[in-house]
Coordinates of C-alpha atoms in Angstrom, one line a residue:
M128 CA 45.2 133.2 86.4
S129 CA 47.4 131.2 86.3
S130 CA 51.6 132.1 87.4
T131 CA 52.0 131.9 83.6
Q132 CA 50.1 134.7 82.6
S133 CA 51.2 137.9 81.1
P134 CA 52.8 140.1 83.5
D135 CA 51.3 143.0 81.6
A136 CA 47.9 141.7 82.9
R137 CA 46.7 145.3 85.3
A138 CA 43.8 142.5 87.6
V139 CA 46.5 141.2 89.6
P140 CA 44.8 140.0 92.9
V141 CA 45.7 140.5 96.2
V142 CA 46.0 137.0 97.9
P143 CA 48.5 135.7 100.9
P144 CA 50.9 133.3 99.2
T145 CA 49.4 129.5 100.2
R146 CA 51.9 128.0 102.1
S147 CA 54.3 130.1 103.5
S148 CA 58.4 130.4 103.8
Q149 CA 60.7 128.9 106.4
V150 CA 61.2 130.3 109.6
S151 CA 65.2 129.3 110.6
E152 CA 64.9 127.9 114.5
G153 CA 64.8 131.5 116.7
E154 CA 63.6 133.3 114.2
E155 CA 60.0 135.5 114.3
L156 CA 57.8 135.9 111.3
R157 CA 55.0 138.8 111.9
T158 CA 53.3 140.4 109.6
V159 CA 53.0 144.3 110.0
T160 CA 49.8 146.5 108.4
L161 CA 49.8 149.6 107.0
P162 CA 48.8 152.3 104.9
G163 CA 48.8 150.4 100.9
V164 CA 50.8 147.3 101.3
T165 CA 51.2 145.2 103.7
L166 CA 54.8 142.8 104.7
A167 CA 56.2 140.6 106.2
V168 CA 58.9 141.4 108.2
R169 CA 61.6 138.4 110.0
S170 CA 63.2 139.3 113.3
R171 CA 65.5 137.2 115.3
P172 CA 65.8 138.3 118.8
A173 CA 68.8 140.5 119.9
A174 CA 71.2 139.0 122.1
R175 CA 70.9 141.8 124.9
P176 CA 68.4 144.5 125.3
G177 CA 69.7 148.0 124.0
L178 CA 71.3 146.6 120.7
P179 CA 70.9 149.0 117.9
P180 CA 68.4 148.3 115.2
A181 CA 68.7 147.2 112.2
L182 CA 67.2 146.3 108.9
Y183 CA 67.7 144.4 106.0
V184 CA 66.6 144.4 102.3
H185 CA 66.9 141.6 99.2
G186 CA 67.4 141.9 96.1
L187 CA 64.8 140.9 93.2
G188 CA 63.5 137.9 93.6
G189 CA 64.9 137.2 96.8
S190 CA 63.1 137.7 100.4
S191 CA 64.0 138.7 104.0
Q192 CA 65.5 134.8 104.0
N193 CA 68.4 135.9 101.8
W194 CA 69.3 137.4 105.5
S195 CA 68.6 135.3 107.6
A196 CA 72.6 133.0 108.0
L197 CA 73.5 137.3 108.5
M198 CA 71.5 138.1 110.3
E199 CA 71.9 135.4 113.0
R200 CA 75.7 136.5 112.8
L201 CA 74.9 139.8 113.8
A202 CA 72.3 139.2 116.2
D203 CA 75.3 139.6 119.0
T204 CA 75.9 143.3 117.5
V205 CA 72.3 144.6 116.2
D206 CA 68.5 144.3 117.1
G207 CA 67.5 143.1 113.0
E208 CA 65.0 142.5 111.1
A209 CA 64.5 141.3 107.1
L210 CA 61.5 142.6 105.1
D211 CA 59.9 141.0 102.7
L212 CA 59.2 143.8 99.5
P213 CA 56.0 143.7 98.9
G214 CA 55.0 141.0 96.4
F215 CA 58.0 139.8 97.5
G216 CA 58.3 136.3 100.2
D217 CA 55.3 136.7 102.3
S218 CA 54.0 139.9 101.2
P219 CA 51.6 140.2 99.1
P220 CA 51.8 143.0 96.0
P221 CA 51.5 146.2 97.3
D222 CA 47.4 148.7 96.1
D223 CA 48.9 150.8 93.6
G224 CA 51.2 148.6 92.2
D225 CA 53.8 150.6 92.2
Y226 CA 57.2 148.5 91.0
S227 CA 59.7 151.6 91.0
I228 CA 62.9 151.6 93.4
T229 CA 61.8 154.1 94.0
G230 CA 58.0 153.1 95.3
Y231 CA 60.1 150.1 97.4
A232 CA 62.2 153.1 99.1
R233 CA 58.8 154.8 99.6
V234 CA 57.3 151.3 101.9
V235 CA 60.8 151.1 103.9
I236 CA 60.9 154.8 104.7
R237 CA 56.6 154.0 105.7
H238 CA 57.7 150.5 107.4
L239 CA 60.4 152.4 109.5
D240 CA 58.9 155.4 110.4
A241 CA 55.5 154.0 111.5
A242 CA 58.1 151.5 113.9
G243 CA 59.7 154.4 114.8
R244 CA 63.1 151.8 115.0
G245 CA 65.3 154.5 113.3
P246 CA 68.0 155.3 112.7
V247 CA 69.2 152.3 111.6
H248 CA 72.7 150.5 109.9
L249 CA 70.7 149.6 107.0
I250 CA 71.3 146.4 104.6
G251 CA 70.5 146.3 101.1
N252 CA 71.3 143.5 98.3
S253 CA 71.5 144.5 94.5
M254 CA 67.7 146.0 94.1
G255 CA 67.6 146.5 97.4
G256 CA 70.8 147.7 98.0
A257 CA 69.9 150.5 95.0
I258 CA 66.5 150.5 97.5
A259 CA 69.1 151.0 100.5
T260 CA 70.7 154.5 98.6
R261 CA 68.1 156.5 97.3
V262 CA 66.4 156.2 101.1
A263 CA 70.1 157.5 102.5
A264 CA 70.5 160.2 100.4
V265 CA 66.4 161.3 100.7
R266 CA 66.1 160.5 104.4
P267 CA 69.3 160.9 106.3
D268 CA 67.8 160.8 109.5
L269 CA 67.2 157.2 109.2
V270 CA 70.7 155.3 108.6
R271 CA 72.9 155.5 111.1
T272 CA 75.4 152.9 108.4
L273 CA 74.5 152.1 105.2
T274 CA 76.1 148.2 104.2
L275 CA 75.6 147.4 100.0
V276 CA 76.2 144.1 99.2
S277 CA 76.3 144.3 94.9
P278 CA 74.2 147.5 95.1
A279 CA 72.2 147.4 91.3
L280 CA 73.9 150.8 90.4
P281 CA 73.6 152.0 86.9
E282 CA 76.1 150.0 84.7
L283 CA 76.1 151.7 81.4
R284 CA 78.8 148.6 80.2
P285 CA 76.8 145.7 82.0
Q286 CA 78.7 142.2 81.2
R287 CA 77.3 140.0 79.4
T288 CA 75.8 137.2 81.9
A289 CA 73.1 140.1 83.4
V290 CA 71.8 140.6 79.7
P291 CA 68.4 137.7 80.5
T292 CA 68.1 139.1 84.0
G293 CA 67.5 143.0 82.2
L294 CA 65.3 141.3 80.1
L295 CA 62.5 140.3 82.0
A296 CA 61.7 144.4 82.2
V297 CA 60.9 143.5 78.2
P298 CA 57.1 143.5 78.2
G299 CA 56.2 140.1 77.5
I300 CA 59.8 138.5 78.2
V301 CA 58.7 137.1 80.7
S302 CA 55.4 134.9 80.0
L303 CA 57.0 134.4 76.6
F304 CA 60.4 132.8 79.3
A305 CA 57.2 131.4 82.0
R306 CA 56.2 129.2 78.5
M307 CA 59.5 128.0 77.4
T308 CA 60.4 126.8 80.9
K309 CA 56.4 125.6 82.3
D310 CA 58.6 122.0 82.3
W311 CA 61.0 123.0 84.2
T312 CA 61.4 121.3 87.6
P313 CA 61.8 123.6 90.8
E314 CA 64.8 121.8 90.8
R315 CA 66.2 122.9 88.0
R316 CA 64.5 126.3 88.7
T317 CA 66.8 127.0 91.7
R318 CA 70.3 125.4 89.9
E319 CA 70.0 128.0 87.7
V320 CA 69.4 131.2 89.9
L321 CA 71.9 129.3 92.5
A322 CA 75.1 128.9 89.8
L323 CA 73.5 133.0 88.6
C324 CA 73.6 133.8 92.1
Y325 CA 76.2 132.3 93.9
G326 CA 80.5 132.3 92.1
D327 CA 80.4 128.6 93.4
P328 CA 77.1 127.3 94.2
A329 CA 79.2 124.0 95.7
R330 CA 79.1 126.0 98.8
V331 CA 75.7 125.5 98.8
T332 CA 74.5 122.1 101.1
P333 CA 72.1 120.3 100.2
E334 CA 69.8 121.1 103.0
G335 CA 70.6 124.7 102.0
F336 CA 69.3 122.9 98.5
A337 CA 65.8 121.9 99.2
L338 CA 65.9 124.4 101.4
A339 CA 65.2 126.9 98.3
V340 CA 63.4 123.8 96.5
A341 CA 60.2 124.1 98.2
E342 CA 60.7 128.2 98.2
Y343 CA 60.6 128.7 94.6
E344 CA 58.0 125.4 94.8
R345 CA 55.8 128.0 97.4
R346 CA 56.5 131.1 95.0
L347 CA 55.4 129.1 91.6
E348 CA 52.3 129.3 93.3
L349 CA 51.0 132.5 93.7
P350 CA 49.1 133.7 90.5
Y351 CA 51.2 136.8 90.4
F352 CA 54.6 135.6 90.5
W353 CA 55.7 136.6 86.8
D354 CA 54.2 139.5 87.5
V355 CA 55.9 140.5 90.1
M356 CA 59.4 139.9 88.6
A357 CA 58.6 142.0 85.0
R358 CA 57.7 145.2 87.4
S359 CA 60.2 145.0 89.3
A360 CA 63.0 144.4 86.5
R361 CA 61.1 147.0 84.5
G362 CA 62.1 150.2 88.1
I363 CA 65.5 148.8 87.7
V364 CA 66.2 149.9 84.7
D365 CA 63.4 152.3 85.0
A366 CA 66.0 153.9 87.3
Y367 CA 68.8 153.4 85.4
T368 CA 67.7 156.1 82.6
L369 CA 67.0 158.8 86.1
G370 CA 69.2 161.7 85.6
G371 CA 69.6 164.6 87.4
Q372 CA 68.8 164.6 91.5
H373 CA 66.9 161.6 90.9
S374 CA 70.2 159.9 89.2
L375 CA 71.0 156.6 91.7
W376 CA 74.9 157.4 91.6
R377 CA 73.7 161.5 92.4
Q378 CA 72.2 159.9 94.8
A379 CA 74.8 157.9 96.5
E380 CA 77.0 161.3 95.9
K381 CA 74.3 163.0 99.0
V382 CA 74.7 159.7 101.1
L383 CA 76.2 160.7 104.9
A384 CA 76.5 157.7 106.3
P385 CA 79.3 155.6 106.8
T386 CA 79.4 152.9 104.1
L387 CA 79.7 149.4 103.7
L388 CA 80.5 148.4 100.2
V389 CA 80.8 144.2 99.3
Y390 CA 81.6 143.0 95.6
G391 CA 82.0 139.3 94.9
T392 CA 84.7 139.2 92.3
R393 CA 83.0 136.5 90.4
D394 CA 79.1 138.0 90.8
Q395 CA 77.2 137.5 87.5
L396 CA 75.0 140.1 87.6
V397 CA 76.5 143.3 89.2
S398 CA 80.6 143.6 88.2
Y399 CA 82.9 144.2 90.2
R400 CA 84.4 146.7 89.0
M401 CA 81.2 148.9 89.9
A402 CA 83.6 148.6 92.7
H403 CA 85.4 151.6 92.0
R404 CA 82.8 153.5 90.5
A405 CA 80.9 153.3 93.7
G406 CA 84.1 153.8 96.2
K407 CA 84.5 157.0 94.7
A408 CA 80.5 158.2 95.1
F409 CA 80.1 157.5 98.4
R410 CA 82.2 159.9 100.7
D411 CA 82.6 157.4 103.5
S412 CA 83.6 154.7 102.5
R413 CA 85.3 151.2 102.5
L414 CA 85.1 147.9 101.0
L415 CA 85.0 144.8 101.3
T416 CA 85.9 142.2 97.8
L417 CA 85.8 139.0 98.3
L418 CA 87.2 136.5 95.4
D419 CA 85.2 133.7 96.0
A420 CA 81.8 135.1 96.3
G421 CA 79.0 136.4 93.6
H422 CA 76.0 138.0 93.8
V423 CA 75.2 137.5 97.3
A424 CA 77.9 137.5 99.5
M425 CA 76.1 137.6 103.1
M426 CA 75.0 134.1 101.6
E427 CA 78.1 132.8 100.2
D428 CA 80.6 134.5 103.2
P429 CA 78.7 135.6 106.0
D430 CA 80.9 135.9 108.2
A431 CA 83.4 137.8 106.2
V432 CA 80.4 140.0 105.8
A433 CA 80.0 139.9 109.9
R434 CA 83.4 140.6 110.5
A435 CA 83.3 143.9 107.8
F436 CA 80.1 145.2 109.3
R437 CA 81.8 145.2 113.2
E438 CA 84.7 146.6 112.1
L439 CA 82.1 149.2 110.1
L440 CA 80.6 150.3 113.4
A441 CA 83.5 150.1 115.8
A442 CA 85.6 152.7 113.3
P443 CA 85.5 156.3 114.3
A444 CA 82.4 158.7 113.3
N445 CA 83.0 160.2 109.8
T446 CA 86.8 157.6 109.3
S447 CA 86.3 155.0 108.2
E448 CA 88.8 153.9 105.1
R449 CA 87.8 154.8 101.5
S450 CA 87.9 151.7 99.4
A451 CA 89.8 150.3 101.9
P452 CA 92.2 146.7 100.0
P453 CA 90.8 143.6 99.1
R454 CA 90.1 140.6 101.3
G455 CA 89.5 137.6 100.1

């Protein structure tokens, strides 16, 4: 099965990546086997024993590598590890083929229960923010604090720049896109992704760009790459349509953990206007606004995100300020 086959094909081979993703100096990458799923887990040794645990959850098309910069900066504050969600990074697809937000949330919960690391400081970006919200709502015992970077929470009127990403959920679109872009080089694909995710792609160093290109090349070799992207995008859209107690906004209102919300004003995928609604939904929240950041603030300005996270931890329990003034 080639990487350009239809994402609707039911037979998806569960095979390991032909090449592993990069591991930065000081990081470790291990494999965790749980019932029905195998996870790659990236970690960095804590600066000293006894630090509280943290878990990082990436977004659509991302991987645990998205957290390397922030994880390094917070190594003196938390004992952090980052998951490759099933089908992403170095984790093969799940046995049950469940790419819904609920399915991913179950995987996170299963991992935390098996590892016995909870409660953790739970940190999520984009789709990972939606997953983390659901985990915090249904298993408050597993979450000390919640940090959401551009969380993918339902928008009734998404901005136009986000529409093409949403179209990935339409059956057949991903296979069409794969055919249309089959001659694109990994360099071009990487530039397109960076232009969409970064407020200022010029922030990416030549070294960082080369690493991103190598990772994109690796992913394109995976026989399930396009399938996972399509089904996960469909999972996000499905979550947006759920109402009642399963609504992500309703679940946000149930979150008890002190919450840090991080939004970039240049985000092309999650509108900054959602920051106000999120600040009202999460009962104990503070807001960090980054004027020059886009969708992946933890990669664009990890120092600012790390400072805000430390302030969250230093705040007296349940008295963190709601929607603090923007900082840039």
